[in-house]
Coordinates of C-alpha atoms in Angstrom, one line a residue:
Chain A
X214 CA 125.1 90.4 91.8
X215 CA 125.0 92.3 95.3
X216 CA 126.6 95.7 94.9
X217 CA 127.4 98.0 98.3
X218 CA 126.6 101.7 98.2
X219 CA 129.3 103.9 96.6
X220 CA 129.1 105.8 99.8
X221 CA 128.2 103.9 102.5
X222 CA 128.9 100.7 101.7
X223 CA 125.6 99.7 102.8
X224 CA 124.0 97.5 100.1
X225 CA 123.1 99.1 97.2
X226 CA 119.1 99.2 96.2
X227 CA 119.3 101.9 93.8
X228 CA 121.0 101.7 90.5
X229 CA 121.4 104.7 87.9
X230 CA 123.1 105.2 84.6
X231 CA 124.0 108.8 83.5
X232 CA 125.0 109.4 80.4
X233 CA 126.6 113.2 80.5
X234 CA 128.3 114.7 77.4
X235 CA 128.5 110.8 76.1
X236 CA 130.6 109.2 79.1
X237 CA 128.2 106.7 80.8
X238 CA 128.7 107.2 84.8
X239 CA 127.0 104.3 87.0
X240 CA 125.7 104.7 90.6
X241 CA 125.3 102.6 93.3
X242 CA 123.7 104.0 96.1
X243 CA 121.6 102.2 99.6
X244 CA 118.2 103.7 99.9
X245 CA 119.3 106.4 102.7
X246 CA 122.0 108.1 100.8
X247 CA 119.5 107.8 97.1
X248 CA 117.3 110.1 99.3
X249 CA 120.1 112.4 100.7
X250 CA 121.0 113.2 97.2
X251 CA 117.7 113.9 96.2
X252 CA 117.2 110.5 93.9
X253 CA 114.6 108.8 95.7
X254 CA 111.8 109.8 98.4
X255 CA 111.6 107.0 101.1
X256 CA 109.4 104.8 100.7
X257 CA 107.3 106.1 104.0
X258 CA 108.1 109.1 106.1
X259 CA 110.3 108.0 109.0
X260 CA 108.5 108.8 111.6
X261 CA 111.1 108.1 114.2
X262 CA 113.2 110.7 112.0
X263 CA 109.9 113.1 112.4
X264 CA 109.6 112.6 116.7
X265 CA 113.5 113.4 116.5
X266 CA 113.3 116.2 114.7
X267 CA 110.3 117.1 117.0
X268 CA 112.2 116.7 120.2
X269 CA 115.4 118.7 118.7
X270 CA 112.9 121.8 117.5
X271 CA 110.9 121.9 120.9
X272 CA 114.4 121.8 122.7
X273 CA 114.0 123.6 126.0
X274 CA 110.1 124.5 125.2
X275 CA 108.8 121.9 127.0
X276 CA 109.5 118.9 128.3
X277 CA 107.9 115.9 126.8
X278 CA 109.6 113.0 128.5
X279 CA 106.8 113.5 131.4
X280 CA 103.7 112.8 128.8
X281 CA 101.8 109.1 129.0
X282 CA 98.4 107.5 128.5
X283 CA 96.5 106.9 131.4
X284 CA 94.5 104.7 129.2
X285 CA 96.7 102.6 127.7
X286 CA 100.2 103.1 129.5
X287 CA 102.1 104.6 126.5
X288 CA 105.1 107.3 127.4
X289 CA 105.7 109.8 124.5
X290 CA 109.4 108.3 124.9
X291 CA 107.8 105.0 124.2
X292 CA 106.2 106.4 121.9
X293 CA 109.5 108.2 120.3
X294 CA 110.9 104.5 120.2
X295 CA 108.6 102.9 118.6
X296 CA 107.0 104.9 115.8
X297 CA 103.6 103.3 116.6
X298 CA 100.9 104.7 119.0
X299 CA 99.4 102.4 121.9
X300 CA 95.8 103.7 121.8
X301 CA 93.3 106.2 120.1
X302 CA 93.1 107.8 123.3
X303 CA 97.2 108.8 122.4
X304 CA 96.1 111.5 120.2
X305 CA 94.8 113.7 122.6
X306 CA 96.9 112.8 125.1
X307 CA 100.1 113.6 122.4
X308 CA 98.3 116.2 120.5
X309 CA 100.3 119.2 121.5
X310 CA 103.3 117.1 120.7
X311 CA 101.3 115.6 117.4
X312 CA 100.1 118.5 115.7
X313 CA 103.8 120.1 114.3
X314 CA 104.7 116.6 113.5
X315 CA 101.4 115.9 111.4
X316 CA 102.0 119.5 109.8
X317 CA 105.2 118.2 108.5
X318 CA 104.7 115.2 107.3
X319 CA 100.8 116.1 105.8
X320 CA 101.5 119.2 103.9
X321 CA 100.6 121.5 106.5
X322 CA 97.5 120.0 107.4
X323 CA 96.5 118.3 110.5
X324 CA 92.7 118.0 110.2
X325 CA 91.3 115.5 108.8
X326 CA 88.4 116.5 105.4
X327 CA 87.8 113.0 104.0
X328 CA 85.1 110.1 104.8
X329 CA 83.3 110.2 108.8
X330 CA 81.5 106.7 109.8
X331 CA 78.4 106.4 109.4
X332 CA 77.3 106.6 112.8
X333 CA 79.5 109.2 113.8
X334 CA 76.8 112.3 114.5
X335 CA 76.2 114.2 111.7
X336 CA 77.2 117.2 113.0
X337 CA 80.7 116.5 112.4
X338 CA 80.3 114.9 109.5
X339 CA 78.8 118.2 107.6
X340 CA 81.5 120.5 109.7
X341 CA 84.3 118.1 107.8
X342 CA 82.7 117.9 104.4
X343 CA 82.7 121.5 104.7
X344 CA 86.0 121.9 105.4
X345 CA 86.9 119.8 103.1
X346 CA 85.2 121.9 100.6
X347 CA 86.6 124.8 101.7
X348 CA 89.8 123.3 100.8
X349 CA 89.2 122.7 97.3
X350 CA 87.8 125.7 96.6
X351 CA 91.0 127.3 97.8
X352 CA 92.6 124.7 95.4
X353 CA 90.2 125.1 92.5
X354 CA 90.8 129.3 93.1
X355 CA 94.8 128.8 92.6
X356 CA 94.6 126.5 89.7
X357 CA 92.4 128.5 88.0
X358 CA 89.9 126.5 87.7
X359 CA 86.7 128.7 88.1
X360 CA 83.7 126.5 87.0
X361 CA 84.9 124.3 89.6
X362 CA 84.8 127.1 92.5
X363 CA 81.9 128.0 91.3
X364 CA 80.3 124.9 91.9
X365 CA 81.9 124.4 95.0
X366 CA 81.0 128.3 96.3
X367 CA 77.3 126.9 95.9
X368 CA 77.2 123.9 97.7
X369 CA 79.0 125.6 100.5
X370 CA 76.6 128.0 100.4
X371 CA 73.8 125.6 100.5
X372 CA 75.4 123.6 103.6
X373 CA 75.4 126.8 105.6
X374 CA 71.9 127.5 105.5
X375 CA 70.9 124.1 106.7
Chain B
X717 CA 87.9 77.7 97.2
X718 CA 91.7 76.6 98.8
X719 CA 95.0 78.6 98.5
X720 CA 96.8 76.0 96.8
X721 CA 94.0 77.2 94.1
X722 CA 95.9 80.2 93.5
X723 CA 98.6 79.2 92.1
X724 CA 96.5 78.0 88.8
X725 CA 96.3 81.6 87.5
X726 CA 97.3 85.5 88.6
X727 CA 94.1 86.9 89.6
X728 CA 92.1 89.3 88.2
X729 CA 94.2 92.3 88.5
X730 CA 97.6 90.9 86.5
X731 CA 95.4 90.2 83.6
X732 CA 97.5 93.1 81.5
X733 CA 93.6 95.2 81.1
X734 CA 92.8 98.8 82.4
X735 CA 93.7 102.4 81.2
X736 CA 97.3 102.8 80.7
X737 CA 97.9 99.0 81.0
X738 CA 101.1 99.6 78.2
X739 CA 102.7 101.1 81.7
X740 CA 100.6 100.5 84.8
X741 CA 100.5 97.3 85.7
X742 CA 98.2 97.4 88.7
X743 CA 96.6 99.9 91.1
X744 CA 96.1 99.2 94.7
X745 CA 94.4 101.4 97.3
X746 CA 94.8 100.0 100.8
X747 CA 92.4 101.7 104.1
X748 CA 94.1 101.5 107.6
X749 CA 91.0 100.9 110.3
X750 CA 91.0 100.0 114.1
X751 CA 88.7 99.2 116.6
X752 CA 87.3 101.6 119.1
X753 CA 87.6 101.6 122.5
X754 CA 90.5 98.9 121.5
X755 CA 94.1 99.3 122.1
X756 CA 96.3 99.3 118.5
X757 CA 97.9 96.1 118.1
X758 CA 101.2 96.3 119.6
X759 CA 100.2 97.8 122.6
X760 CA 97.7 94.8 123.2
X761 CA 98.9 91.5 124.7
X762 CA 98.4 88.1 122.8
X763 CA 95.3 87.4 124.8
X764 CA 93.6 90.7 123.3
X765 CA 95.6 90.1 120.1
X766 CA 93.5 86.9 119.8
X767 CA 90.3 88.1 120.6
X768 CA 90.5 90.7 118.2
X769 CA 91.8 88.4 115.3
X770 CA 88.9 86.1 116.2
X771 CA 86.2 88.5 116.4
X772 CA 87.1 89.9 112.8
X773 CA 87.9 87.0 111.2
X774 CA 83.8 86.3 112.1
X775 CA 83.2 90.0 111.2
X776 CA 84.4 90.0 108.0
X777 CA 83.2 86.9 106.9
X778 CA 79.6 87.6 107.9
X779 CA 79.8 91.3 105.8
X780 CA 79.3 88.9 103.1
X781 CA 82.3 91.3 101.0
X782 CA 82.5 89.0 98.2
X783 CA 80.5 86.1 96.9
X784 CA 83.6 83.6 98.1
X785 CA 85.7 84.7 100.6
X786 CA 88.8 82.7 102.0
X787 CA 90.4 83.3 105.3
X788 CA 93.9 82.5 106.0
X789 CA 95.2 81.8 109.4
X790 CA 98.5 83.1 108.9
X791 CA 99.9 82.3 112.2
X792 CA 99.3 78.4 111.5
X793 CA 100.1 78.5 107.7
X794 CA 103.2 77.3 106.8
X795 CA 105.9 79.0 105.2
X796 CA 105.3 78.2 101.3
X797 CA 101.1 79.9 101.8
X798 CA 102.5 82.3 104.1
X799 CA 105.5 83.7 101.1
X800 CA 102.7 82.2 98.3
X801 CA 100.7 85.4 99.8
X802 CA 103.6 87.9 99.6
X803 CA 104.1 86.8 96.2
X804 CA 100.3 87.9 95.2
X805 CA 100.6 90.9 96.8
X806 CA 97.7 89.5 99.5
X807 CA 99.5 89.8 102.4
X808 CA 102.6 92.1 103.7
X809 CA 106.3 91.0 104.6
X810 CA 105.9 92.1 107.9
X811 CA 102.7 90.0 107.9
X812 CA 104.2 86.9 107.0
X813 CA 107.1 87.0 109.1
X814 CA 105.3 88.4 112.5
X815 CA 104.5 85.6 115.2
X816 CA 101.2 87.1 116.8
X817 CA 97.8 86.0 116.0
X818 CA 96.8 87.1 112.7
X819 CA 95.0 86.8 109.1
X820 CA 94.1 87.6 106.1
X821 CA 90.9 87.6 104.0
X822 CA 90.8 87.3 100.8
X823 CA 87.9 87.4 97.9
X824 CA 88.1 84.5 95.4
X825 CA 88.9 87.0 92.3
X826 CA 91.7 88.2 94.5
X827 CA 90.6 92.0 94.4
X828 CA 90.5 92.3 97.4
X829 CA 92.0 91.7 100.8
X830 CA 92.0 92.0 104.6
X831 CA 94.6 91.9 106.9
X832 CA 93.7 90.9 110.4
X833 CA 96.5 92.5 112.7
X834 CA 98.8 94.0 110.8
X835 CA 99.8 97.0 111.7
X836 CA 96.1 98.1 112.4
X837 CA 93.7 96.2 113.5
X838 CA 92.5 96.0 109.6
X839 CA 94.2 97.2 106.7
X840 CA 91.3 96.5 103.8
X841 CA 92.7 96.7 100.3
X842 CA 92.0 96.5 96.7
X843 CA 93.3 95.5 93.4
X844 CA 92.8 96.5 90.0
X845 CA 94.5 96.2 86.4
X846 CA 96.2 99.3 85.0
X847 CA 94.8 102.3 86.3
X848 CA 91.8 101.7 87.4
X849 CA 91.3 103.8 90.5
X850 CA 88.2 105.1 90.2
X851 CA 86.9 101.4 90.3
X852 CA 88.8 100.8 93.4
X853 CA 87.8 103.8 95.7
X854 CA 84.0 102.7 94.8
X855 CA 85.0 99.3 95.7
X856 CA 86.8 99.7 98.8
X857 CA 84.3 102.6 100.3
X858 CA 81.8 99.8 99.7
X859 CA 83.8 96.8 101.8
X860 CA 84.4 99.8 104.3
X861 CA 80.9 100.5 104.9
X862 CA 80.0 96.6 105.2
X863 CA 82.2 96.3 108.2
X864 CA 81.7 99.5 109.5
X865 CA 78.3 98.5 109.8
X866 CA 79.1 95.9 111.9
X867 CA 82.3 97.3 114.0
X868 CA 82.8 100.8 115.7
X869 CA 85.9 102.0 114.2
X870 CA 88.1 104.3 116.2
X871 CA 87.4 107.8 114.5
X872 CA 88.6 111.2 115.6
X873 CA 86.5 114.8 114.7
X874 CA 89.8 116.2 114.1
X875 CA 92.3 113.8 113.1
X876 CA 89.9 111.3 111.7
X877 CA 90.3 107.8 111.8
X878 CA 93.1 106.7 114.0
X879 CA 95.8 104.6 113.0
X880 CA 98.8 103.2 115.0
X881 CA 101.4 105.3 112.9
X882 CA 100.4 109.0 113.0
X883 CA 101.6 108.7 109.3
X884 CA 98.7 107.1 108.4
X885 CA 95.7 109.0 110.0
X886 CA 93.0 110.5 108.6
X887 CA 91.9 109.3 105.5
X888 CA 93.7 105.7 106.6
X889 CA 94.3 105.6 102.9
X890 CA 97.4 104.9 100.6
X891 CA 97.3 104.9 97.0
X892 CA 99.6 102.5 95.1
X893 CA 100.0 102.5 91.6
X894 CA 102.9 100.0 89.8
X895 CA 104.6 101.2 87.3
X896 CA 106.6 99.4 84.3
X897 CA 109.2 102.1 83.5
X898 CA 112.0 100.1 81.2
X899 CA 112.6 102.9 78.7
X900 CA 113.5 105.7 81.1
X901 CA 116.3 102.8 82.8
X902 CA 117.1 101.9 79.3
X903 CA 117.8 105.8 78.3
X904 CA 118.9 106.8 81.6
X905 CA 116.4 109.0 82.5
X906 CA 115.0 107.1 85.3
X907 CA 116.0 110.2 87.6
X908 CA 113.4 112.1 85.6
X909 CA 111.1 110.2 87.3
X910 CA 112.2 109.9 90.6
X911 CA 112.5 114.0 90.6
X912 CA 108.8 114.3 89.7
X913 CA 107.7 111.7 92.2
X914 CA 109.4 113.8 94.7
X915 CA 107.9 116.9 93.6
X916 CA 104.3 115.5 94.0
X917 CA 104.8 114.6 97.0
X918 CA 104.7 110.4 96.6
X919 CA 106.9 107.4 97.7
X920 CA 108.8 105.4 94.8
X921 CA 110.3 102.4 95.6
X922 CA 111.5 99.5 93.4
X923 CA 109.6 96.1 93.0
X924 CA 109.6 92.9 92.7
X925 CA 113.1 90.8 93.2
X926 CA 115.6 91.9 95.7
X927 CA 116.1 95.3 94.3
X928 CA 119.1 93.9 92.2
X929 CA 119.8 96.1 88.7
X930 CA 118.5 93.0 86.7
X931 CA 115.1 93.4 88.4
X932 CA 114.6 96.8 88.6
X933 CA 112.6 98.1 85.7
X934 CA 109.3 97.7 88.2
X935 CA 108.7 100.9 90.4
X936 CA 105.6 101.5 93.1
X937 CA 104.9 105.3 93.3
X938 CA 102.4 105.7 96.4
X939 CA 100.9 109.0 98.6
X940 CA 102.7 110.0 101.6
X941 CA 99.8 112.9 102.8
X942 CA 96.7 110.9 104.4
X943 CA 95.3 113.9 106.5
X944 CA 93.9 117.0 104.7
X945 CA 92.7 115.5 102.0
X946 CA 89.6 113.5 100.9
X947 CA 89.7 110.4 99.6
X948 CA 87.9 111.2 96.6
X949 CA 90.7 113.9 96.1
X950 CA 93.9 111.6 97.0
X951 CA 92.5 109.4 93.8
X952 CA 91.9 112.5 91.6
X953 CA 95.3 113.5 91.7
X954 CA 96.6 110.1 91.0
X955 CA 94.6 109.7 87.9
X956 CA 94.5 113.0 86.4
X957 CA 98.1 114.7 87.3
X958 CA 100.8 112.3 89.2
X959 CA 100.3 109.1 86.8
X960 CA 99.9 110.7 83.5
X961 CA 102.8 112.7 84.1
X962 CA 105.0 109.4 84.8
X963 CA 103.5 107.8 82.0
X964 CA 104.0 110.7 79.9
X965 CA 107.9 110.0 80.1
X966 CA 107.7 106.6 80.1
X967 CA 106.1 106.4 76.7
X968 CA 108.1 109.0 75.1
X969 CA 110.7 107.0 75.7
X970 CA 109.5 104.8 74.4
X971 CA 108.9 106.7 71.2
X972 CA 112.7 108.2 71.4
X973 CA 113.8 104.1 71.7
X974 CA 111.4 102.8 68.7
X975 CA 112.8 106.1 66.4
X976 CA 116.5 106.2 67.0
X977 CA 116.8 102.4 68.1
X978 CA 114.5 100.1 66.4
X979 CA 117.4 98.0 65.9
X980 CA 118.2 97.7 69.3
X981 CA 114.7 97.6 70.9
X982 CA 114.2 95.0 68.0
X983 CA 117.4 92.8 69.2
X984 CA 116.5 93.1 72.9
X985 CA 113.4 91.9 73.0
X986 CA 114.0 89.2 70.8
X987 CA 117.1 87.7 72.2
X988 CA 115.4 88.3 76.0
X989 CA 112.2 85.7 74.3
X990 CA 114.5 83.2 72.5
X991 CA 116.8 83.0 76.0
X992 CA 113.5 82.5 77.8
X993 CA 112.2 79.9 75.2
X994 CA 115.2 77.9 75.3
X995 CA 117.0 78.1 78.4
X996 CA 116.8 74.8 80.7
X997 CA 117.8 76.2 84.1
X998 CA 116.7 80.1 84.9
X999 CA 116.9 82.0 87.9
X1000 CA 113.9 84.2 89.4
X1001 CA 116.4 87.8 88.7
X1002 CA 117.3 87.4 85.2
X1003 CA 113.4 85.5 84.1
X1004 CA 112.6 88.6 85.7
X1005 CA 114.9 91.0 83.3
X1006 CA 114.0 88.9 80.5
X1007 CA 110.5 89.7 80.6
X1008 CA 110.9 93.2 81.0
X1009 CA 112.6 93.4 77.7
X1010 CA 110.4 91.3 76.2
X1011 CA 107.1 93.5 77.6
X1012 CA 109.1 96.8 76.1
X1013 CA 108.5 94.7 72.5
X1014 CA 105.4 94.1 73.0
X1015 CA 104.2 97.5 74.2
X1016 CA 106.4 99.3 71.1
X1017 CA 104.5 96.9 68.6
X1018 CA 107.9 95.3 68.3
X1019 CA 107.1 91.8 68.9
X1020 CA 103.4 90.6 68.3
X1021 CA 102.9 86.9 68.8
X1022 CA 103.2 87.1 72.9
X1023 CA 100.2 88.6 74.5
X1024 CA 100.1 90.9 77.8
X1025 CA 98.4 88.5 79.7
X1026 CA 100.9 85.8 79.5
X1027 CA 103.7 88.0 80.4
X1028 CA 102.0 89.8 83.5
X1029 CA 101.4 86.5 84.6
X1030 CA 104.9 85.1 84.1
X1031 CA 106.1 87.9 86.4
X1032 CA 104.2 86.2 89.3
X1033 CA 104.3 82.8 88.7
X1034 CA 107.5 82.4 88.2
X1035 CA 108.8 83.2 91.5
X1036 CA 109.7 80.7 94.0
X1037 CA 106.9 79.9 96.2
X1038 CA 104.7 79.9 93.2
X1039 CA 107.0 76.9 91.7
X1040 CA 106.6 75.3 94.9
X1041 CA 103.1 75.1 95.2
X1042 CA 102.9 74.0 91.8
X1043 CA 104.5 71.1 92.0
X1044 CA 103.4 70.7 96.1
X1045 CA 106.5 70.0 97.4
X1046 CA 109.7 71.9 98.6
X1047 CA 112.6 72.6 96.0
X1048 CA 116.1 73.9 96.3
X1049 CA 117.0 76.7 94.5
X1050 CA 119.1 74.9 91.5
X1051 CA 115.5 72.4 91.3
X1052 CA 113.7 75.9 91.0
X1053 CA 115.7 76.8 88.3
X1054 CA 114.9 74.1 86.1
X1055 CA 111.2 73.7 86.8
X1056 CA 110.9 77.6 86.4
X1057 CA 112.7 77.3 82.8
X1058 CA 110.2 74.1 82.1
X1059 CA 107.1 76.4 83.1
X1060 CA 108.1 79.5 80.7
X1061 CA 108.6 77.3 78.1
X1062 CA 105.6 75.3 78.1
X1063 CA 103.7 79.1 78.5
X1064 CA 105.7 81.0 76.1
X1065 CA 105.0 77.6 73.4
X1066 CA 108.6 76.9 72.9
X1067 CA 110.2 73.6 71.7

């Protein structure tokens, strides 16, 4: 049984059954207009929707359509198009145009905390483990959670005076 | 080990064990890694594409990840393997139906896998029953490190390691837990859950099946933020706030179904086993529905005599490339039908 969106028309993926004050309503709705109302998050961040909303906000600012990769070739219209970067060399290149983006879609971060190679140099590696604590304690300090900031106070204290 | 092996059981991680198993099927975490000093994939041509696929086919097979490892060719597999590994969850859609060169690898317990040029140059997952995340970061930092001994992976100070979607860098990681939530459809409250998976911040999509009503008591709730975050701290919140809280509703559901509705939990789940112990011709949507209703008995301690295991495994074996490599040869859908009916049958020890 194939069902089209009851506002689209689109093919329906998601399927609901209210029942309000005992009268049983049914929806059919296509996974863009589930996530208008609020029903569903998409399953991944558009990130063509992201670049658009990018370009409309830095209207005027600054002129993007002149940006590419010397490395790799990639225009940041390309780029716009396709949703996918050509080469790690992209992110600096982009970052300018990155960074709000990344702030959006990352909960206001665009820094990265978590694991750093092995052989990248250590230096980095203890700068981003102690951001990364620096983070949680800012968590732990909202949630409450005190032994935890505590603990993490400590270590960062330790990892200074190295 | 061949693929065709496959087919003979569900692999470790349908086996219906794990914390929470009465509602989490399966956890996955999946890490997205490229090559330094490489282009990403689409921006390389198929001579590069090819180069890259060999050397990391040889890569990966050399970090020694599991004691038997099995690499697929995708682009020379045929279509049957190539679906066969959507069906186990192995491989990607977009994976099976691209036309560069590409592969995957996978461990012969099936917890693990590697893309070869997906959307990165590696996308490395893992499996586990229920929610077993804790297992599965240890597990996957573990493969990561074997083959990050052995590559250079492309790795930023500030954004961390690169990805071809921006969406995905920094931690490279995504978290995917799947969900059996047929009370809160059942009651109606499956909005409940939706809402709270769009408070915390994570992706829910339906599963399994074509996204049809019949087949859509299966959700996959996954993490949208990658940068900012450790890896250690994307899993913590899965397993001590954003699951449980899903859970939470699920089971009192549940509870709210088993008190009010015995009768009707009782006649649901009975009827759905009798149709699928008798029934000569079945299609993949409603052996699918079926077995949702009959996993709700067994998780209310409605219906005793048919264990987890079988069940979970029903879900995946059932389904059409599955029957086909079975049997070794290609069926039409009506053929499918009956040979699908014949296999739940002879499992579920009907007539």
């Amino acid at each position: 049984m194939k069902r089209e969106c009851d506002k689209c028309g689109k093919p329906a993926t998601v399927h609901l059954t209210e029942i309000t004050d005992g009268e049983k309503i049914e929806k059919h709705l296509c996974e863009d207009c589930a996530a208008a109302e609020g029903i569903t998050v998409k399953a991944s961040l558009p990130i063509t929707q992201l670049l658009e909303d990018f370009i409309l906000q830095s209207a005027g600012q600054e002129d993007t359509s002149d940006l590419h990769c010397d490395v790799c070739g990639l225009t940041f219209p390309e780029f716009r198009q396709r949703g996918v970067l050509g080469c790690p060399n992209d992110y600096d290149v982009f970052s300018d145009a990155l960074d709000p983006m990344l702030r959006q879609a990352q909960e206001g971060a665009d820094q990265h905390v978590g694991k750093v190679p092995q052989r990248a140099d250590s230096g980095q590696e203890k700068q981003n483990t102690m951001l990364r604590l620096r983070g949680e304690l800012r968590q732990a300090v909202a949630s409450e959670n005190y032994e935890r900031a505590a603990e993490l106070r400590d270590r960062l204290k330790e990892m200074e005076q190295q | 080990m061949k693929l065709a092996d496959l087919t003979k059981g569900a692999g470790e991680w349908l086996r219906g064990a794990g914390p929470m198993r009465d509602v989490v099927i399966s956890s996955r975490i999946r890490l997205a890694r490229n090559l330094a000093g490489v282009p990403f994939l689409a921006q390389c041509g198929p001579e590069q594409q090819h180069e890259i696929e060999q050397r990391l086919r040889q890569e990966i097979l050399d970090a020694k990840i599991a004691n038997e490892v099995l690499y697929v060719d995708i682009a020379s597999a045929s279509e049957l393997d190539r679906q066969l590994l959507v069906e186990r969850h192995l491989i990607s859609r977009q994976h099976a139906t691209a036309s560069h060169p590409r592969g995957v690898a996978v461990s012969s317990d099936e917890t693990c896998a590697i893309m070869v040029n997906e959307e990165d140059h590696l996308r490395i997952q893992v499996l586990r029953s229920g929610l077993d995340l804790a297992d599965a970061i240890e597990d996957i930092m573990r493969v990561d490190d074997l083959l990050e001994a052995r590559v250079d992976y492309a790795f930023h100070g500030k954004y961390g390691y690169l990805t071809a979607c921006p969406t995905n860098v920094g931690t490279g990681l995504r978290v995917s837990v799947m969900l059996h939530l047929p009370a809160l459809k059942l009651t109606g409250e499956i909005e409940k859950a939706f809402r709270a998976a769009h408070d915390m911040r994570l992706a829910i999509r339906g599963l399994f099946g074509e996204g049809t009503e019949a087949t859509g008591d299966f959700f996959q709730v996954s993490n949208q933020t990658t940068l900012g975050k450790s890896e250690e701290q994307i899993v913590r919140e899965f397993v001590t706030e954003m699951v449980p809280q899903l859970v939470a509703y699920e089971r009192r559901a549940r509870e709210a179904l088993v008190q009010r509705r015995v009768l009707a939990v009782d006649d649901k789940a009975r009827r759905s086993l009798a149709l699928l112990r008798a029934s000569r011709m079945i299609s993949a949507d409603e052996t699918m529905y079926l077995l949702s209703l009959v996993r709700l008995g067994v998780n209310t301690g409605r219906l005793e005599d048919v264990n987890l295991k079988t069940i979970n495994e029903l879900f995946l074996l059932t389904q059409p490339a599955h029957l086909q490599k079975m049997l070794d040869k290609k069926l039409e859908s009506e053929e499918r039908d009956e040979v699908r009916a014949n296999f739940i049958r002879q499992r579920l020890g009907a007539d």
